[in-house]
Each structure stands twice: as C-alpha cells, then as structure tokens.
Short mmCIF file of C-alpha atoms in Angstrom, two decimals:
data_model
loop_
_atom_site.label_atom_id
_atom_site.label_comp_id
_atom_site.label_asym_id
_atom_site.label_seq_id
_atom_site.Cartn_x
_atom_site.Cartn_y
_atom_site.Cartn_z
CA UNK Q 1 1.40 47.35 -12.66
CA UNK Q 2 0.96 50.99 -11.66
CA UNK Q 3 0.04 51.88 -8.10
CA UNK Q 4 -3.65 52.78 -7.96
CA UNK Q 5 -5.26 55.71 -6.14
CA UNK Q 6 -8.96 55.46 -5.34
CA UNK Q 7 -10.92 58.48 -4.09
CA UNK Q 8 -14.31 57.80 -2.51
CA UNK Q 9 -16.62 60.70 -1.65
CA UNK Q 10 -19.65 60.33 0.59
CA UNK Q 11 -22.75 62.52 0.26
CA UNK Q 12 -25.08 62.41 3.24
CA UNK Q 13 -27.25 64.82 5.18
CA UNK Q 14 -30.00 63.61 7.54
CA UNK Q 15 -33.51 64.95 7.74
CA UNK Q 16 -33.05 66.78 11.05
CA UNK Q 17 -35.82 66.71 13.63
CA UNK Q 18 -37.71 69.75 14.83
CA UNK Q 19 -38.04 70.42 18.55
CA UNK Q 20 -40.67 67.91 19.55
CA UNK Q 21 -42.09 68.16 23.06
CA UNK Q 22 -43.63 65.48 25.23
CA UNK Q 23 -47.04 67.16 24.82
CA UNK Q 24 -46.77 66.77 21.01
CA UNK Q 25 -46.91 62.98 21.31
CA UNK Q 26 -50.17 61.75 19.87
CA UNK Q 27 -51.04 65.20 18.48
CA UNK Q 28 -48.37 66.07 15.92
CA UNK Q 29 -47.22 63.44 13.43
CA UNK Q 30 -44.77 65.63 11.50
CA UNK Q 31 -41.28 65.44 12.95
CA UNK Q 32 -38.85 67.31 10.69
CA UNK Q 33 -37.40 70.82 10.63
CA UNK Q 34 -38.03 71.72 6.99
CA UNK Q 35 -36.47 75.18 7.25
CA UNK Q 36 -33.23 73.91 8.79
CA UNK Q 37 -33.01 70.95 6.41
CA UNK Q 38 -33.45 73.12 3.32
CA UNK Q 39 -31.06 75.79 4.61
CA UNK Q 40 -28.27 73.34 5.42
CA UNK Q 41 -28.66 71.32 2.24
CA UNK Q 42 -28.79 74.31 -0.10
CA UNK Q 43 -25.68 75.71 1.61
CA UNK Q 44 -23.86 72.39 1.08
CA UNK Q 45 -25.04 72.21 -2.52
CA UNK Q 46 -23.99 75.80 -3.25
CA UNK Q 47 -20.63 75.79 -1.47
CA UNK Q 48 -19.58 72.16 -1.90
CA UNK Q 49 -21.56 69.62 -3.89
CA UNK Q 50 -22.16 71.63 -7.09
CA UNK Q 51 -18.70 73.23 -7.44
CA UNK Q 52 -16.94 69.99 -6.44
CA UNK Q 53 -18.87 67.75 -8.83
CA UNK Q 54 -18.56 70.26 -11.68
CA UNK Q 55 -14.80 70.38 -11.04
CA UNK Q 56 -14.61 66.58 -11.12
CA UNK Q 57 -16.62 66.51 -14.36
CA UNK Q 58 -14.13 68.96 -15.90
CA UNK Q 59 -11.22 66.78 -14.73
CA UNK Q 60 -12.77 63.63 -16.19
CA UNK Q 61 -13.17 65.38 -19.53
CA UNK Q 62 -9.73 67.00 -19.47
CA UNK Q 63 -8.00 63.70 -18.67
CA UNK Q 64 -10.16 61.78 -21.19
CA UNK Q 65 -11.55 59.57 -18.46
CA UNK Q 66 -8.31 58.88 -16.59
CA UNK Q 67 -9.56 60.78 -13.54
CA UNK Q 68 -11.79 58.24 -11.85
CA UNK Q 69 -13.48 58.05 -8.45
CA UNK Q 70 -16.50 56.71 -6.55
CA UNK Q 71 -19.52 58.32 -4.92
CA UNK Q 72 -21.53 56.95 -1.99
CA UNK Q 73 -24.83 58.85 -1.93
CA UNK Q 74 -27.40 57.98 0.72
CA UNK Q 75 -31.06 57.56 -0.24
CA UNK Q 76 -32.12 60.40 2.03
CA UNK Q 77 -29.66 62.73 0.25
CA UNK Q 78 -31.01 61.66 -3.13
CA UNK Q 79 -34.43 62.72 -1.84
CA UNK Q 80 -33.04 66.06 -0.67
CA UNK Q 81 -31.39 66.62 -4.04
CA UNK Q 82 -34.78 66.12 -5.68
CA UNK Q 83 -36.38 68.53 -3.19
CA UNK Q 84 -33.80 71.29 -2.79
CA UNK Q 85 -31.17 71.09 -5.56
CA UNK Q 86 -32.48 69.28 -8.66
CA UNK Q 87 -29.69 70.83 -10.74
CA UNK Q 88 -27.36 68.38 -9.03
CA UNK Q 89 -29.13 65.49 -10.76
CA UNK Q 90 -27.99 66.66 -14.19
CA UNK Q 91 -24.37 66.87 -13.05
CA UNK Q 92 -24.53 63.41 -11.45
CA UNK Q 93 -26.12 61.91 -14.56
CA UNK Q 94 -23.33 63.40 -16.69
CA UNK Q 95 -20.66 62.08 -14.33
CA UNK Q 96 -22.11 58.56 -14.28
CA UNK Q 97 -22.45 58.69 -18.06
CA UNK Q 98 -18.69 59.23 -18.47
CA UNK Q 99 -17.97 55.72 -17.19
CA UNK Q 100 -15.30 57.14 -14.87
CA UNK Q 101 -17.52 57.43 -11.79
CA UNK Q 102 -18.84 54.51 -9.78
CA UNK Q 103 -21.92 54.74 -7.56
CA UNK Q 104 -21.61 52.59 -4.44
CA UNK Q 105 -24.25 50.69 -2.48
CA UNK Q 106 -25.37 52.14 0.87
CA UNK Q 107 -28.16 51.78 3.37
CA UNK Q 108 -31.02 53.97 2.20
CA UNK Q 109 -31.13 55.96 5.43
CA UNK Q 110 -27.37 55.98 6.10
CA UNK Q 111 -28.37 53.96 9.16
CA UNK Q 112 -26.74 51.63 11.66
CA UNK Q 113 -29.25 48.87 10.85
CA UNK Q 114 -26.29 46.61 10.01
CA UNK Q 115 -25.71 46.39 13.78
CA UNK Q 116 -29.16 44.87 14.45
CA UNK Q 117 -28.88 41.23 15.47
CA UNK Q 118 -31.27 40.27 12.68
CA UNK Q 119 -30.13 41.62 9.31
CA UNK Q 120 -33.57 41.81 7.62
CA UNK Q 121 -33.91 45.60 8.07
CA UNK Q 122 -30.35 46.14 6.83
CA UNK Q 123 -31.04 44.10 3.70
CA UNK Q 124 -34.33 45.92 3.10
CA UNK Q 125 -32.58 49.30 3.21
CA UNK Q 126 -29.73 48.17 0.96
CA UNK Q 127 -32.25 46.93 -1.63
CA UNK Q 128 -34.26 50.18 -1.36
CA UNK Q 129 -31.08 52.20 -1.97
CA UNK Q 130 -30.11 50.04 -4.97
CA UNK Q 131 -33.61 50.57 -6.43
CA UNK Q 132 -33.26 54.34 -5.97
CA UNK Q 133 -29.90 54.37 -7.79
CA UNK Q 134 -31.36 52.29 -10.59
CA UNK Q 135 -34.41 54.52 -11.00
CA UNK Q 136 -32.37 57.74 -11.05
CA UNK Q 137 -29.20 56.66 -12.87
CA UNK Q 138 -29.87 53.25 -14.40
CA UNK Q 139 -27.08 51.53 -12.48
CA UNK Q 140 -26.84 48.62 -10.05
CA UNK Q 141 -24.13 48.96 -7.38
CA UNK Q 142 -21.50 46.22 -7.23
CA UNK Q 143 -19.44 47.49 -4.29
CA UNK Q 144 -20.89 48.43 -0.90
CA UNK Q 145 -19.90 51.25 1.44
CA UNK Q 146 -21.73 51.09 4.76
CA UNK Q 147 -22.62 54.12 6.88
CA UNK Q 148 -19.38 55.49 8.36
CA UNK Q 149 -17.56 52.39 7.03
CA UNK Q 150 -19.13 50.10 9.66
CA UNK Q 151 -18.26 46.46 8.98
CA UNK Q 152 -17.82 43.07 10.60
CA UNK Q 153 -17.99 39.39 9.63
CA UNK Q 154 -21.78 39.16 10.04
CA UNK Q 155 -22.23 42.07 7.61
CA UNK Q 156 -19.97 40.25 5.13
CA UNK Q 157 -22.42 37.33 5.08
CA UNK Q 158 -25.36 39.66 4.35
CA UNK Q 159 -23.49 41.50 1.59
CA UNK Q 160 -22.56 38.25 -0.14
CA UNK Q 161 -26.22 37.19 -0.03
CA UNK Q 162 -27.15 40.55 -1.58
CA UNK Q 163 -24.77 39.95 -4.48
CA UNK Q 164 -22.03 42.47 -3.76
CA UNK Q 165 -18.52 41.59 -4.86
CA UNK Q 166 -16.72 43.91 -2.48
CA UNK Q 167 -16.98 46.39 0.37
CA UNK Q 168 -15.09 49.50 1.46
CA UNK Q 169 -14.28 49.72 5.14
CA UNK Q 170 -11.70 51.14 7.54
CA UNK Q 171 -8.07 50.09 7.61
CA UNK Q 172 -8.24 49.66 11.39
CA UNK Q 173 -4.84 48.98 12.95
CA UNK Q 174 -6.19 46.53 15.54
CA UNK Q 175 -7.53 44.41 12.65
CA UNK Q 176 -4.55 44.76 10.29
CA UNK Q 177 -1.76 44.43 12.83
CA UNK Q 178 1.46 44.71 10.83
CA UNK Q 179 -0.33 44.57 7.48
CA UNK Q 180 -0.71 47.62 5.21
CA UNK Q 181 -4.14 49.08 4.36
CA UNK Q 182 -2.86 49.66 0.81
CA UNK Q 183 -3.91 46.25 -0.52
CA UNK Q 184 -7.10 44.42 -1.29
CA UNK Q 185 -8.09 41.81 1.27
CA UNK Q 186 -10.98 39.36 1.56
CA UNK Q 187 -13.43 38.39 4.29
CA UNK Q 188 -12.40 35.26 6.17
CA UNK Q 189 -16.06 34.16 6.30
CA UNK Q 190 -16.83 35.09 2.69
CA UNK Q 191 -13.52 34.81 0.76
CA UNK Q 192 -15.17 35.93 -2.50
CA UNK Q 193 -16.08 39.28 -0.88
CA UNK Q 194 -13.15 41.65 -1.35
CA UNK Q 195 -12.29 44.27 1.28
CA UNK Q 196 -10.93 47.66 0.22
CA UNK Q 197 -9.53 49.61 3.16
CA UNK Q 198 -9.45 53.34 3.78
CA UNK Q 199 -6.02 54.82 4.46
CA UNK Q 200 -6.80 57.07 7.46
CA UNK Q 201 -3.52 58.98 7.32
CA UNK Q 202 -3.82 60.10 3.70
CA UNK Q 203 -7.52 60.86 4.18
CA UNK Q 204 -6.93 63.00 7.27
CA UNK Q 205 -4.11 64.93 5.55
CA UNK Q 206 -6.82 66.44 3.33
CA UNK Q 207 -9.99 66.21 5.41
CA UNK Q 208 -8.57 67.38 8.74
CA UNK Q 209 -5.10 68.89 8.27
CA UNK Q 210 -5.36 70.82 5.00
CA UNK Q 211 -6.16 74.14 6.69
CA UNK Q 212 -4.26 73.62 9.96
CA UNK Q 213 -1.60 76.31 10.28
CA UNK Q 214 -0.05 74.43 13.23
CA UNK Q 215 0.45 71.27 11.14
CA UNK Q 216 4.12 70.58 10.50
CA UNK Q 217 3.43 69.87 6.80
CA UNK Q 218 1.35 73.00 6.17
CA UNK Q 219 0.70 74.01 3.43
CA UNK Q 220 -0.32 70.82 1.67
CA UNK Q 221 0.23 71.03 -2.09
CA UNK Q 222 -0.81 68.62 -4.83
CA UNK Q 223 2.78 67.75 -5.79
CA UNK Q 224 3.73 67.09 -2.15
CA UNK Q 225 0.70 64.88 -1.61
CA UNK Q 226 1.28 62.88 -4.81
CA UNK Q 227 4.92 62.40 -3.75
CA UNK Q 228 3.81 60.95 -0.39
CA UNK Q 229 1.50 58.50 -2.14
CA UNK Q 230 4.21 57.41 -4.56
CA UNK Q 231 6.71 56.90 -1.72
CA UNK Q 232 4.61 54.20 -0.03
CA UNK Q 233 6.23 50.72 -0.21
CA UNK Q 234 6.70 49.47 -3.75
CA UNK Q 235 4.42 46.45 -3.31
CA UNK Q 236 1.50 48.60 -2.06
CA UNK Q 237 -1.17 48.20 -4.73
CA UNK Q 238 -4.09 50.43 -3.85
CA UNK Q 239 -4.38 53.61 -1.76
CA UNK Q 240 -7.95 54.46 -0.79
CA UNK Q 241 -8.83 57.99 0.33
CA UNK Q 242 -12.42 58.12 1.62
CA UNK Q 243 -14.06 61.29 2.92
CA UNK Q 244 -17.27 63.32 2.91
CA UNK Q 245 -17.65 65.38 -0.26
CA UNK Q 246 -18.43 68.47 1.79
CA UNK Q 247 -14.80 68.52 2.91
CA UNK Q 248 -14.49 70.48 -0.33
CA UNK Q 249 -16.06 73.86 0.33
CA UNK Q 250 -17.54 73.36 3.81
CA UNK Q 251 -15.05 71.40 5.95
CA UNK Q 252 -12.26 73.13 4.05
CA UNK Q 253 -13.71 76.42 2.68
CA UNK Q 254 -12.94 77.50 -0.88
CA UNK Q 255 -10.56 80.24 0.32
CA UNK Q 256 -8.21 77.58 1.73
CA UNK Q 257 -7.39 76.52 -1.83
CA UNK Q 258 -9.00 73.08 -1.54
CA UNK Q 259 -10.55 73.25 -5.03
CA UNK Q 260 -7.22 74.33 -6.55
CA UNK Q 261 -5.57 71.40 -4.79
CA UNK Q 262 -7.96 68.88 -6.37
CA UNK Q 263 -7.71 70.57 -9.78
CA UNK Q 264 -3.92 70.17 -9.75
CA UNK Q 265 -3.82 66.68 -8.24
CA UNK Q 266 -4.44 64.50 -11.35
CA UNK Q 267 -1.42 65.92 -13.15
CA UNK Q 268 0.91 65.08 -10.27
CA UNK Q 269 -0.60 61.63 -9.67
CA UNK Q 270 0.07 60.69 -13.30
CA UNK Q 271 3.50 62.36 -13.24
CA UNK Q 272 4.43 60.22 -10.22
CA UNK Q 273 3.65 57.05 -12.20
CA UNK Q 274 0.31 56.24 -10.53
CA UNK Q 275 -3.26 56.02 -11.85
CA UNK Q 276 -6.77 56.67 -10.60
CA UNK Q 277 -9.24 53.82 -10.26
CA UNK Q 278 -12.74 52.97 -9.10
CA UNK Q 279 -13.43 50.25 -6.51
CA UNK Q 280 -14.94 47.82 -9.04
CA UNK Q 281 -12.03 48.27 -11.46
CA UNK Q 282 -9.51 47.69 -8.66
CA UNK Q 283 -11.31 44.55 -7.52
CA UNK Q 284 -11.33 43.18 -11.05
CA UNK Q 285 -7.63 43.85 -11.62
CA UNK Q 286 -6.09 43.03 -8.23
CA UNK Q 287 -5.95 39.86 -6.17
CA UNK Q 288 -6.65 39.73 -2.45
CA UNK Q 289 -3.51 39.96 -0.34
CA UNK Q 290 -4.89 37.97 2.60
CA UNK Q 291 -8.03 37.07 4.56
CA UNK Q 292 -9.15 39.32 7.42
CA UNK Q 293 -11.09 38.27 10.53
CA UNK Q 294 -13.34 41.10 11.78
CA UNK Q 295 -15.49 39.57 14.54
CA UNK Q 296 -16.36 42.94 16.15
CA UNK Q 297 -17.71 45.96 14.24
CA UNK Q 298 -15.21 48.55 13.04
CA UNK Q 299 -15.81 52.03 11.59
CA UNK Q 300 -13.91 55.17 10.65
CA UNK Q 301 -14.75 56.85 13.97
CA UNK Q 302 -12.18 58.17 16.44
CA UNK Q 303 -8.85 56.53 17.24
CA UNK Q 304 -10.44 53.25 18.34
CA UNK Q 305 -12.26 52.71 14.99
CA UNK Q 306 -15.25 51.13 16.75
CA UNK Q 307 -18.97 51.91 16.97
CA UNK Q 308 -19.03 53.72 20.31
CA UNK Q 309 -19.82 57.04 18.62
CA UNK Q 310 -23.34 55.65 18.02
CA UNK Q 311 -23.73 53.03 20.75
CA UNK Q 312 -21.33 54.17 23.45
CA UNK Q 313 -23.73 55.24 26.20
CA UNK Q 314 -27.03 54.18 27.74
CA UNK Q 315 -29.02 56.85 25.92
CA UNK Q 316 -27.91 55.59 22.52
CA UNK Q 317 -28.43 51.95 23.47
CA UNK Q 318 -31.97 52.64 24.68
CA UNK Q 319 -32.93 54.39 21.42
CA UNK Q 320 -31.26 51.68 19.34
CA UNK Q 321 -33.03 48.91 21.28
CA UNK Q 322 -36.40 50.54 20.62
CA UNK Q 323 -35.74 50.76 16.88
CA UNK Q 324 -34.52 47.18 16.67
CA UNK Q 325 -37.53 45.87 18.60
CA UNK Q 326 -40.05 47.53 16.24
CA UNK Q 327 -38.19 46.97 12.95
CA UNK Q 328 -40.02 43.82 11.86
CA UNK Q 329 -43.50 45.16 12.63
CA UNK Q 330 -42.81 48.50 10.92
CA UNK Q 331 -41.59 46.77 7.76
CA UNK Q 332 -45.00 45.09 7.46
CA UNK Q 333 -46.63 48.48 6.89
CA UNK Q 334 -47.96 49.45 3.45
CA UNK Q 335 -48.22 53.10 4.55
CA UNK Q 336 -45.64 54.99 2.45
CA UNK Q 337 -45.52 57.96 4.84
CA UNK Q 338 -44.90 55.66 7.80
CA UNK Q 339 -42.07 53.86 5.97
CA UNK Q 340 -40.56 57.19 4.89
CA UNK Q 341 -40.52 58.44 8.49
CA UNK Q 342 -39.06 55.08 9.57
CA UNK Q 343 -36.17 55.55 7.14
CA UNK Q 344 -35.50 59.12 8.24
CA UNK Q 345 -35.52 58.19 11.93
CA UNK Q 346 -32.82 55.56 11.40
CA UNK Q 347 -30.11 57.90 10.08
CA UNK Q 348 -26.96 57.40 12.13
CA UNK Q 349 -26.70 61.15 12.79
CA UNK Q 350 -29.51 60.99 15.37
CA UNK Q 351 -27.37 58.59 17.41
CA UNK Q 352 -24.21 60.65 16.91
CA UNK Q 353 -26.00 63.66 18.41
CA UNK Q 354 -26.53 61.59 21.58
CA UNK Q 355 -22.80 60.86 21.88
CA UNK Q 356 -20.90 61.98 24.95
CA UNK Q 357 -17.46 61.17 23.55
CA UNK Q 358 -17.33 62.04 19.83
CA UNK Q 359 -16.01 65.56 19.16
CA UNK Q 360 -17.77 65.71 15.78
CA UNK Q 361 -21.09 65.33 17.57
CA UNK Q 362 -20.30 68.35 19.73
CA UNK Q 363 -19.30 70.38 16.66
CA UNK Q 364 -22.30 69.61 14.48
CA UNK Q 365 -25.14 68.80 16.86
CA UNK Q 366 -28.22 71.07 16.74
CA UNK Q 367 -28.86 70.25 20.43
CA UNK Q 368 -27.58 71.72 23.70
CA UNK Q 369 -26.54 68.32 25.04
CA UNK Q 370 -26.60 64.58 24.38
CA UNK Q 371 -29.57 64.29 26.74
CA UNK Q 372 -31.53 66.94 24.80
CA UNK Q 373 -30.88 64.99 21.59
CA UNK Q 374 -32.04 61.78 23.28
CA UNK Q 375 -35.16 63.35 24.80
CA UNK Q 376 -36.22 64.93 21.51
CA UNK Q 377 -35.59 61.75 19.55
CA UNK Q 378 -37.47 59.54 22.00
CA UNK Q 379 -40.47 61.87 21.99
CA UNK Q 380 -40.61 61.59 18.21
CA UNK Q 381 -40.10 57.84 18.33
CA UNK Q 382 -42.88 57.46 20.90
CA UNK Q 383 -45.35 59.17 18.58
CA UNK Q 384 -44.11 57.15 15.62
CA UNK Q 385 -44.63 53.88 17.50
CA UNK Q 386 -48.16 54.95 18.43
CA UNK Q 387 -48.88 55.22 14.71
CA UNK Q 388 -47.43 51.74 14.10
CA UNK Q 389 -49.46 50.37 17.00
CA UNK Q 390 -52.66 51.94 15.64
CA UNK Q 391 -52.09 50.29 12.25
CA UNK Q 392 -50.85 46.93 13.53
CA UNK Q 393 -51.71 46.35 17.22
CA UNK Q 394 -49.00 44.61 19.21
CA UNK Q 395 -51.64 42.23 20.59
CA UNK Q 396 -51.28 40.41 17.24
CA UNK Q 397 -48.05 38.46 16.90
CA UNK Q 398 -45.75 39.42 14.01
CA UNK Q 399 -46.05 35.99 12.35
CA UNK Q 400 -49.84 36.02 12.53
CA UNK Q 401 -49.95 39.59 11.23
CA UNK Q 402 -47.59 38.78 8.37
CA UNK Q 403 -49.73 35.77 7.40
CA UNK Q 404 -52.89 37.93 7.38
CA UNK Q 405 -51.23 40.60 5.24
CA UNK Q 406 -49.95 37.97 2.82
CA UNK Q 407 -53.46 36.54 2.50
CA UNK Q 408 -54.87 40.02 1.83
CA UNK Q 409 -52.16 40.68 -0.77
CA UNK Q 410 -52.84 37.35 -2.50
CA UNK Q 411 -56.55 38.08 -2.56
CA UNK Q 412 -55.86 41.49 -4.07
CA UNK Q 413 -53.68 39.90 -6.77
CA UNK Q 414 -56.42 37.35 -7.52
CA UNK Q 415 -59.07 40.06 -7.79
CA UNK Q 416 -56.89 42.05 -10.18
CA UNK Q 417 -56.30 38.94 -12.30
CA UNK Q 418 -60.05 38.22 -12.49
CA UNK Q 419 -60.77 41.84 -13.44
CA UNK Q 420 -58.25 41.61 -16.29
CA UNK Q 421 -59.90 38.37 -17.50
CA UNK Q 422 -63.37 40.00 -17.43
CA UNK Q 423 -62.01 42.96 -19.41
CA UNK Q 424 -60.51 40.60 -22.01
CA UNK Q 425 -63.78 38.64 -22.33
CA UNK Q 426 -65.73 41.87 -22.86
CA UNK Q 427 -63.33 42.95 -25.59
CA UNK Q 428 -63.63 39.55 -27.27
CA UNK Q 429 -67.43 39.83 -27.16
CA UNK Q 430 -67.26 43.28 -28.81
CA UNK Q 431 -65.06 41.95 -31.62
CA UNK Q 432 -67.65 39.21 -32.35
#
C-alpha cells in the first residue's frame, strides 16, 4: 500500500473585542470591533483564503481528484465569510462538491470548552458547528479536529458519544515515546475512536521555516520536501501535515513562493510513490497501530504540547473559571443575541492574548500586555453576565429554572398543536 500524505488546513479568525472600559459595564452591550474584524478578515481572504482555495480547486481538477485534503473551518469564521467574503462560499461549495475535500468537525467558537469539567457546553458547540456545516454544504462531519488540536481521554469519550469515528490531534513526544506519529492509533478508553497525529516537524518545515534564510535547509522546494516524506521509515503509513490556511499568503507571503511550492507539490508526491488522502479515507483503509493513553490534555502549542498557552497563568484561569461557572445557565437562554455573544466570547484567542509565555500571543495580540487583554475581557464578561442575570436570576437554581423553561416550552408546543387542530376543523367545516 502506498504511503499516504494528509494535509489539514484550519480556517479560524475570532471576533475581536473593542476596547471596553469599566464604565461601559451595564451601559454598552455591544462588545466587538467591527472595523478591525472586517479589515483583518478581508485581508486574509484577499491574500490567503481565496487564492489558496482557488489553487487547491485547480489542483483537484488537474489531478482528476487525486489531490485531496481536509478543511477545519470554525463556526465563527463561517459567519465572517457570510459577512465579509461571500465569494468564498462558492469556492468552498465547489471544493466540497469534488469529493476530494473533507470538512472536519470543530467547536463552533473554536473554544476551549472541551477543557470544562462537564462536557455539556463542548457537546453543544460541536453539534452547533455540525448543523452549520450541514446547512451551508450539506455534509455531516465524521472526523473531529478540536481547537488547536486539544485532546485527552475525557474528550475521546465525548466524541464517541457524538458519533465521530476519529479525531486529529498532536503527535506529542511525551505521549508517543518511541512510537512514530506517522501511523493511525486509537484511544485506550474508546478503542473504536481512531487517532490521527500531526507530524510537527513536517508541518513546521512549511509553516515556520519556509521563509527563514538562516534555516540550514533553505530554500525549501517541492521536490526536496516530497523526498523527505518518502524517506520516512518504510512501515510509516500516514503523514499528517496540519496548519492554518493563512500560512499561505499571510504567514508566508506570496513573494516567498509559497503558492508555487504548493502548486508543484502534487507532482512530486506522486512521483515519489505516495498519494494524498483525507482523514476519513485514511481511517477506512488503515488499521490502528496501537492504543494511546492521554490522561492529560495535549495540543499543538509550544515545545511542551500542553494547554498552558490558554490556562498557564492566574489571569487565564480566572476568566476560564467564570465562563465554566456560567455555561449551564447561559445555555438555557432562548435569546439568540445572547447565545451568539456567548459563542464569540469563548474563542480560544481571547485566552491566548492573556498568555505570558506563548510567543504567538505576543506577535498577534491587539493588546499592550496580557493584563490589558484580561482587563478588557473581564469588563466585557461582567456586562455579559449582567444580561444573563437579568434574564435568569441566579436566585433561581439551574434545575428549577430548567424545569420551568421546559414546562413553558411544552405549553407552547401544546398551544401550537391546538391551533393547528382548530385550523383543520375550520377547513373541514368550509368543505361541508
């Protein structure tokens, strides 16, 4: 069997917050910087998303479907596409229609809700994301890719309950030990859930090193890269390269030759005796090499591959604790605007901006410091929780509130049913 190469591209941009002062709490219920969000997204769409996806569509057609890959698109990005770059929808629909592109499951908000002790919010977001994919593209995701590849055994249990057959996560060395990331594995707690692992070295060669003049392998060419992949041990089955799509055009600007590199790559992959695949296809064709125990959360972040980029200091933990505490009560709301804000506030980026150790946070943060990010976020969250409190006072226990809302919903359903019966009786009377 040919060695398989699986490219996974993530599309995510948060709805960034405007500067929100303490004195705005209780007075201003709109939290987002519309100008900045539109400016950043349209730049990404113009310089990266559109040219990259059009290139991939050309490659799929030119190779008669042999060029295959996967996309992980967060729900909040799908909303931004609809708002700022609707032309992207047509390209995505065409790509999905080729049968060579797989859309992966995600959390709607690209959140870290999977790290909550209770997994109800995580499951709610995963279902919301699946519904969004189905409404826009008519597909149901089979393989899951969590925000920033976060995964542990408890998440495996939730994903199995949600019906996923596999998950993509990080090939963390402290989990693998001597094992290679270039195989399929399975969860020790849920053996039917397959684990596909990112190869950090081959990902970083493109995402981080492609334009580094001080890199010993500079310049990276398509034939050189394909040769490296083919020279991995003979029994390696599956090499997974997982990165943000905006590596093409933003992380690595067009003048670096990144688009030319990807245009040339399929020819050399095939020439080297390998083939492209999607996660679902790989999981159908390959057996699991072994079971993996992952008791503590892993991710693609930093050398340690843990979750400290989002929960590594007291500021982040305080914000996370507040979200987790109010998750159940907020989910009870029928207010669409409140739920939308709730989703946007959970994007993992807000926690990354509070990091004091992750270099990416320092590069991309719109704030002067981690404390500024924390202060702004907590001001917004304070106002948001006032709105939740006004709708569902905390003096009423969650269980009691849920029972009342269920009763109201049932009564509403009964009223609607009776109205339909009255309408039918009136029509029958007219016919007589």
